[in-house]
Amino acid sequence: MHYQKRKCFCKVMLVIGFVSLLFCAATEPVYADPKEEQQTAVDELKGRIMKLNNDISTAVVRQKELESEVEKVNQEMEGKQKTVREATKKKEKLEKEIGTRARAIQVNESRDGVWFLKLGELSKALLTLQSLQEIQMADEKRAKEYQQLVDQLGQQEGQAKEKQQEMESKQEELRETTTNLEVKKHELQGELSENQELLKTIKEQEQEQEETLKEEREGVVEQVTAGFFSNVRLPEEDSQGSELPSGTAKEVILEAEQFIGVPYVWGGTTPSGFDCSGLMQYVFARHGISLPRVSQAQQQFAKTIPLSQLRPGDLVFWGDPAHHVGLYIGEGFYIHAPQPGENVKITHESYHPFQSAGRVIF
């Protein structure tokens, strides 16, 4: 009996001990890896900065469009207003002529019921029936002309008013766009000012990546120049026994390559300065492919493809809707215009992985 009690006691103590161990394990604090936390913060900051730069570039593009539209609508409005002024003068002149004629002609009834017209220079002269008919026809024509002029003037005044309203609407949108542009610039400046340490880390990581992948990057550039692309992944139905991209893809990549070193400029669309989508639009246009202006529209325009089917000449995107775009050149590398203070360059996806891809060269 004593043995059984002791055995039971031991079992209870074992259970209590096991439960205690579980409790301790469950309550043991889990500490996050500081390096992982920092990397997460770095990646999030890169994403925010990239998005803000895109917002600013998009606002700059829209600002330029609106300035052009306002100028065009203003010219159209001034043209309509000029037409109204000319029509008004013509109407007033016709009214004056009709009024003068009405005053100059006085109709008097003779004793035998014959009507006479008294003209300024032909006072008291009896007009023949033919003369009366001619005058009547002329007056009817003038009256008809006057009515047509009044109708046209009403139409033209309406058109001028519509153009004025359109211009005022464009001007209001321009003011809002300009205000939003300044807000986004202020937000970006805030991010840059408040995250100096993370920005330093980003710069260090970028330099480290460039050094590590320098030889590989140069090798890819040589392959592009020579027209040979290794490790190019193509969908089975597109490959047809060949892993080489089309001649157009090579030409577009070589076109983009010559702009390496060109500074990033918000809203830039020329070799004096590009933003990310401006660079893509420019190099593709040089080879007969018209892309929309901004990255979101380019993402919608391109045929979406899985990242596993990427090939040189495809577009790669960040965000959905996209806030950045680059040109894939093979081996995980892409050409892009990064952000203010940097130049067009080749970057590897390991530094900032793209999230989707689209094809415009088939």
Coordinates of C-alpha atoms in Angstrom, one line a residue:
M1 CA 0.0 0.0 0.0
H2 CA 2.8 2.4 1.0
Y3 CA 4.6 1.5 -2.3
Q4 CA 1.5 2.3 -4.4
K5 CA 1.0 5.7 -2.6
R6 CA 4.6 6.5 -3.3
K7 CA 4.3 5.5 -6.9
C8 CA 1.2 7.6 -7.3
F9 CA 3.0 10.6 -5.7
C10 CA 5.9 10.2 -8.1
K11 CA 3.6 10.2 -11.1
V12 CA 1.9 13.4 -9.8
M13 CA 5.2 15.1 -9.4
L14 CA 6.3 14.1 -12.9
V15 CA 3.1 15.6 -14.4
I16 CA 3.5 18.8 -12.4
G17 CA 7.1 19.1 -13.5
F18 CA 6.2 18.5 -17.1
V19 CA 3.5 21.2 -16.9
S20 CA 5.9 23.6 -15.3
L21 CA 8.4 23.1 -18.1
L22 CA 5.7 23.7 -20.7
F23 CA 4.6 26.9 -18.8
C24 CA 8.1 28.1 -18.7
A25 CA 8.7 27.4 -22.3
A26 CA 5.4 29.2 -23.2
T27 CA 6.3 32.3 -21.2
E28 CA 9.9 32.4 -22.2
P29 CA 10.3 35.8 -24.1
V30 CA 11.1 35.6 -27.8
Y31 CA 13.6 38.2 -28.9
A32 CA 13.5 39.4 -32.5
D33 CA 16.7 39.5 -34.5
P34 CA 17.9 43.1 -34.5
K35 CA 19.4 42.6 -38.0
E36 CA 16.1 41.3 -39.3
E37 CA 14.2 44.3 -37.7
Q38 CA 16.7 46.7 -39.3
Q39 CA 16.4 45.1 -42.7
T40 CA 12.6 45.2 -42.5
A41 CA 12.8 48.9 -41.6
V42 CA 15.2 49.5 -44.5
D43 CA 13.0 47.7 -47.0
E44 CA 9.9 49.6 -45.8
L45 CA 11.8 52.9 -46.1
K46 CA 13.0 52.1 -49.6
G47 CA 9.4 51.3 -50.6
R48 CA 8.0 54.6 -49.1
I49 CA 10.7 56.7 -50.8
M50 CA 10.1 54.9 -54.1
K51 CA 6.4 55.5 -53.9
L52 CA 6.8 59.2 -52.9
N53 CA 9.2 59.8 -55.8
N54 CA 6.6 58.2 -58.1
D55 CA 3.8 60.4 -56.6
I56 CA 6.0 63.5 -57.2
S57 CA 6.9 62.4 -60.8
T58 CA 3.2 61.7 -61.6
A59 CA 2.2 65.1 -60.2
V60 CA 4.9 66.8 -62.2
V61 CA 3.7 65.0 -65.4
R62 CA 0.1 66.0 -64.7
Q63 CA 1.2 69.6 -63.9
K64 CA 2.9 69.9 -67.3
E65 CA -0.2 68.4 -69.0
L66 CA -2.5 70.8 -67.3
E67 CA -0.4 73.8 -68.0
S68 CA -0.5 72.8 -71.7
E69 CA -4.2 72.2 -71.6
V70 CA -5.0 75.5 -69.8
E71 CA -3.0 77.3 -72.5
K72 CA -4.8 75.5 -75.3
V73 CA -8.3 76.0 -73.8
N74 CA -7.5 79.7 -73.1
Q75 CA -6.6 80.2 -76.8
E76 CA -9.8 78.4 -77.8
M77 CA -11.8 80.6 -75.4
E78 CA -10.2 83.8 -76.7
G79 CA -11.0 82.7 -80.3
K80 CA -14.7 82.1 -79.3
Q81 CA -14.8 85.5 -77.5
K82 CA -13.3 87.2 -80.6
T83 CA -16.0 85.6 -82.8
V84 CA -18.7 86.8 -80.4
R85 CA -17.3 90.3 -80.5
E86 CA -17.2 90.3 -84.3
A87 CA -20.8 88.9 -84.5
T88 CA -22.0 91.4 -81.9
K89 CA -20.6 94.3 -84.0
K90 CA -22.1 92.9 -87.2
K91 CA -25.5 92.5 -85.4
E92 CA -25.3 96.1 -84.0
K93 CA -24.4 97.4 -87.5
L94 CA -27.4 95.5 -89.1
E95 CA -29.7 96.8 -86.3
K96 CA -28.5 100.4 -87.1
E97 CA -29.1 99.9 -90.8
I98 CA -32.6 98.5 -90.2
G99 CA -33.4 101.3 -87.8
T100 CA -32.2 104.0 -90.3
R101 CA -34.3 102.4 -93.1
A102 CA -37.3 102.3 -90.9
R103 CA -37.0 105.9 -90.0
A104 CA -36.3 106.9 -93.6
I105 CA -39.4 105.2 -94.9
Q106 CA -42.7 106.6 -94.0
V107 CA -45.8 104.9 -95.3
N108 CA -48.7 107.2 -96.1
E109 CA -52.1 106.1 -97.4
S110 CA -53.5 108.2 -100.4
R111 CA -57.1 109.1 -100.8
D112 CA -57.8 106.3 -103.2
G113 CA -56.1 103.7 -101.0
V114 CA -52.7 103.7 -102.8
W115 CA -49.7 103.4 -100.4
F116 CA -46.7 105.8 -100.8
L117 CA -43.2 105.6 -99.3
K118 CA -41.4 108.7 -98.3
L119 CA -37.7 108.3 -98.6
G120 CA -35.1 110.7 -97.3
E121 CA -33.7 111.6 -100.8
L122 CA -36.9 110.8 -102.7
S123 CA -39.3 112.6 -100.5
K124 CA -42.9 112.5 -101.6
A125 CA -42.1 110.5 -104.8
L126 CA -44.6 107.9 -105.8
L127 CA -43.0 104.5 -106.1
T128 CA -44.1 101.9 -108.6
L129 CA -45.4 98.5 -107.5
Q130 CA -42.2 96.9 -108.8
S131 CA -40.1 99.2 -106.5
L132 CA -42.3 98.3 -103.6
Q133 CA -41.8 94.6 -104.2
E134 CA -38.0 95.0 -104.5
I135 CA -37.9 97.0 -101.2
Q136 CA -40.0 94.4 -99.5
M137 CA -37.8 91.5 -100.7
A138 CA -34.7 93.4 -99.6
D139 CA -36.2 94.0 -96.2
E140 CA -37.2 90.4 -95.8
K141 CA -33.7 89.3 -96.7
R142 CA -32.2 91.7 -94.2
A143 CA -34.7 90.5 -91.5
K144 CA -33.8 86.9 -92.2
E145 CA -30.1 87.7 -92.1
Y146 CA -30.6 89.5 -88.8
Q147 CA -32.4 86.5 -87.3
Q148 CA -29.7 84.1 -88.4
L149 CA -27.1 86.4 -86.9
V150 CA -28.9 86.5 -83.6
D151 CA -29.2 82.7 -83.5
Q152 CA -25.5 82.3 -84.4
L153 CA -24.5 84.8 -81.7
G154 CA -26.5 83.0 -79.1
Q155 CA -24.7 79.8 -80.1
Q156 CA -21.3 81.4 -80.0
E157 CA -21.9 83.0 -76.7
G158 CA -22.8 79.6 -75.3
Q159 CA -19.6 78.0 -76.7
A160 CA -17.5 80.8 -75.3
K161 CA -19.1 80.3 -71.9
E162 CA -18.4 76.6 -72.0
K163 CA -14.7 77.2 -72.9
Q164 CA -14.4 79.7 -70.0
Q165 CA -15.9 77.1 -67.6
E166 CA -13.6 74.4 -68.9
M167 CA -10.6 76.7 -68.5
E168 CA -11.6 77.6 -64.9
S169 CA -12.0 73.8 -64.1
K170 CA -8.5 73.1 -65.6
Q171 CA -7.0 76.0 -63.6
E172 CA -8.5 74.6 -60.4
E173 CA -7.1 71.1 -61.1
L174 CA -3.8 72.7 -61.8
R175 CA -3.8 74.5 -58.4
E176 CA -4.7 71.3 -56.6
T177 CA -2.0 69.3 -58.5
T178 CA 0.6 72.0 -57.6
T179 CA -0.5 71.9 -54.0
N180 CA -0.3 68.1 -53.9
L181 CA 3.1 68.2 -55.5
E182 CA 4.4 70.5 -52.7
V183 CA 2.8 68.2 -50.0
K184 CA 4.5 65.1 -51.5
K185 CA 7.9 66.9 -51.7
H186 CA 7.5 67.9 -48.0
E187 CA 6.7 64.3 -47.1
L188 CA 9.7 63.0 -48.9
Q189 CA 12.0 65.6 -47.3
G190 CA 10.5 64.5 -43.9
E191 CA 11.4 60.8 -44.7
L192 CA 14.9 61.7 -45.7
S193 CA 15.5 63.9 -42.6
E194 CA 14.0 61.5 -40.1
N195 CA 15.8 58.4 -41.4
Q196 CA 19.4 59.4 -41.8
E197 CA 20.8 56.2 -40.2
L198 CA 18.6 53.9 -42.3
L199 CA 19.5 55.9 -45.4
K200 CA 23.2 55.4 -44.5
T201 CA 22.5 51.6 -44.2
I202 CA 20.7 51.6 -47.6
K203 CA 23.7 53.3 -49.2
E204 CA 26.1 50.9 -47.7
Q205 CA 24.0 47.9 -48.8
E206 CA 23.8 49.3 -52.3
Q207 CA 27.6 49.8 -52.5
E208 CA 28.2 46.4 -51.1
Q209 CA 25.9 44.8 -53.7
E210 CA 27.4 46.7 -56.5
E211 CA 30.9 45.5 -55.6
T212 CA 29.7 41.9 -55.0
L213 CA 27.9 41.7 -58.4
K214 CA 30.2 43.9 -60.4
E215 CA 31.7 41.1 -62.5
E216 CA 28.4 39.5 -63.0
R217 CA 26.8 42.8 -64.0
E218 CA 29.6 43.5 -66.5
G219 CA 29.2 40.0 -67.9
V220 CA 25.5 40.6 -68.5
V221 CA 26.2 43.9 -70.2
E222 CA 28.7 42.2 -72.5
Q223 CA 26.1 39.5 -73.3
V224 CA 23.6 42.2 -74.2
T225 CA 26.2 43.9 -76.4
A226 CA 27.1 40.6 -78.1
G227 CA 23.5 39.6 -78.4
F228 CA 23.8 36.5 -76.3
F229 CA 21.6 35.9 -73.3
S230 CA 22.2 33.0 -70.9
N231 CA 19.8 31.6 -68.4
V232 CA 16.8 33.3 -70.1
R233 CA 13.5 31.8 -68.9
L234 CA 10.9 31.6 -71.6
P235 CA 7.4 30.1 -71.5
E236 CA 7.3 26.8 -73.5
E237 CA 4.9 28.1 -76.1
D238 CA 7.1 31.2 -76.8
S239 CA 10.5 29.5 -76.9
Q240 CA 10.1 27.5 -80.1
G241 CA 13.6 26.0 -79.5
S242 CA 15.3 29.3 -79.0
E243 CA 16.1 31.2 -75.8
L244 CA 17.1 34.4 -77.5
P245 CA 14.8 37.4 -77.1
S246 CA 13.7 39.2 -80.2
G247 CA 16.0 41.6 -82.1
T248 CA 13.8 44.5 -80.9
A249 CA 14.4 43.5 -77.2
K250 CA 18.2 43.7 -77.8
E251 CA 17.8 47.1 -79.5
V252 CA 15.7 48.5 -76.7
I253 CA 18.2 47.2 -74.0
L254 CA 21.1 48.7 -75.9
E255 CA 19.2 51.9 -76.3
A256 CA 18.6 52.1 -72.5
E257 CA 22.2 51.1 -71.8
Q258 CA 23.6 54.2 -73.5
F259 CA 21.7 56.4 -70.9
I260 CA 23.4 54.9 -67.9
G261 CA 24.7 57.8 -65.9
V262 CA 21.9 60.2 -67.0
P263 CA 20.5 61.9 -63.8
Y264 CA 17.1 61.1 -62.4
V265 CA 14.7 64.1 -62.8
W266 CA 11.1 64.2 -61.6
G267 CA 8.9 64.1 -64.7
G268 CA 12.0 63.7 -67.0
T269 CA 11.4 62.3 -70.4
T270 CA 14.6 63.2 -72.3
P271 CA 18.3 62.3 -72.3
S272 CA 19.0 65.4 -70.2
G273 CA 17.1 63.7 -67.3
F274 CA 14.7 60.8 -66.8
D275 CA 12.3 59.5 -64.2
C276 CA 11.7 55.7 -64.2
S277 CA 8.7 55.6 -66.6
G278 CA 10.0 58.5 -68.7
L279 CA 13.1 56.4 -69.5
M280 CA 11.0 53.4 -70.5
Q281 CA 8.7 55.4 -72.7
Y282 CA 11.7 57.1 -74.4
V283 CA 13.7 53.9 -75.2
F284 CA 10.7 51.9 -76.4
A285 CA 9.4 54.8 -78.5
R286 CA 12.8 54.9 -80.3
H287 CA 12.0 51.4 -81.6
G288 CA 8.4 52.0 -82.6
I289 CA 6.6 50.9 -79.4
S290 CA 4.4 53.6 -77.8
L291 CA 4.1 53.2 -74.0
P292 CA 1.8 55.3 -71.7
R293 CA 3.6 58.0 -69.7
V294 CA 3.4 56.8 -66.1
S295 CA 4.4 53.5 -64.4
Q296 CA 0.8 52.6 -63.4
A297 CA -0.4 53.0 -67.0
Q298 CA 2.6 51.1 -68.3
Q299 CA 1.8 48.2 -66.0
Q300 CA -1.8 48.1 -67.3
F301 CA -0.6 48.4 -70.9
A302 CA 1.9 45.5 -70.7
K303 CA 0.8 41.9 -70.9
T304 CA 1.2 40.5 -67.3
I305 CA 3.6 37.5 -67.2
P306 CA 4.8 35.3 -64.3
L307 CA 8.2 36.2 -62.9
S308 CA 9.3 32.7 -63.8
Q309 CA 8.8 33.6 -67.5
L310 CA 10.9 36.7 -67.5
R311 CA 13.1 37.4 -70.5
P312 CA 15.3 40.4 -71.5
G313 CA 13.2 43.3 -72.8
D314 CA 10.3 42.7 -70.3
L315 CA 9.2 45.5 -67.9
V316 CA 9.5 44.8 -64.2
F317 CA 7.3 46.7 -61.7
W318 CA 7.2 47.5 -58.0
G319 CA 3.8 47.9 -56.3
D320 CA 0.2 47.3 -57.5
P321 CA -0.6 49.8 -58.9
A322 CA 3.0 50.3 -59.9
H323 CA 5.1 53.1 -58.4
H324 CA 8.3 52.1 -60.1
V325 CA 9.4 50.4 -63.4
G326 CA 12.6 49.1 -64.9
L327 CA 13.8 47.2 -68.0
Y328 CA 14.8 43.6 -67.4
I329 CA 18.1 42.6 -69.1
G330 CA 18.7 39.1 -67.8
E331 CA 20.3 37.2 -64.8
G332 CA 18.2 39.2 -62.3
F333 CA 19.5 42.6 -63.5
Y334 CA 17.5 45.6 -64.7
I335 CA 18.1 49.1 -66.0
H336 CA 16.2 51.9 -64.3
A337 CA 16.2 55.5 -63.2
P338 CA 16.1 55.1 -59.4
Q339 CA 15.5 58.4 -57.6
P340 CA 16.6 62.0 -57.2
G341 CA 20.4 62.3 -56.5
E342 CA 21.0 59.1 -58.5
N343 CA 21.6 58.3 -62.2
V344 CA 20.2 55.7 -64.6
K345 CA 22.0 52.4 -63.7
I346 CA 21.9 48.6 -63.7
T347 CA 20.6 47.1 -60.4
H348 CA 20.1 43.5 -59.3
E349 CA 16.8 42.2 -58.0
S350 CA 18.5 41.0 -54.8
Y351 CA 18.9 44.6 -53.7
H352 CA 15.2 45.5 -54.2
P353 CA 13.2 42.7 -55.7
F354 CA 10.6 43.6 -58.3
Q355 CA 7.1 42.3 -57.7
S356 CA 5.5 41.8 -61.1
A357 CA 6.4 41.9 -64.8
G358 CA 4.8 42.7 -68.1
R359 CA 5.7 42.1 -71.8
V360 CA 5.3 44.6 -74.7
I361 CA 7.8 42.9 -77.1
F362 CA 6.5 39.7 -78.6

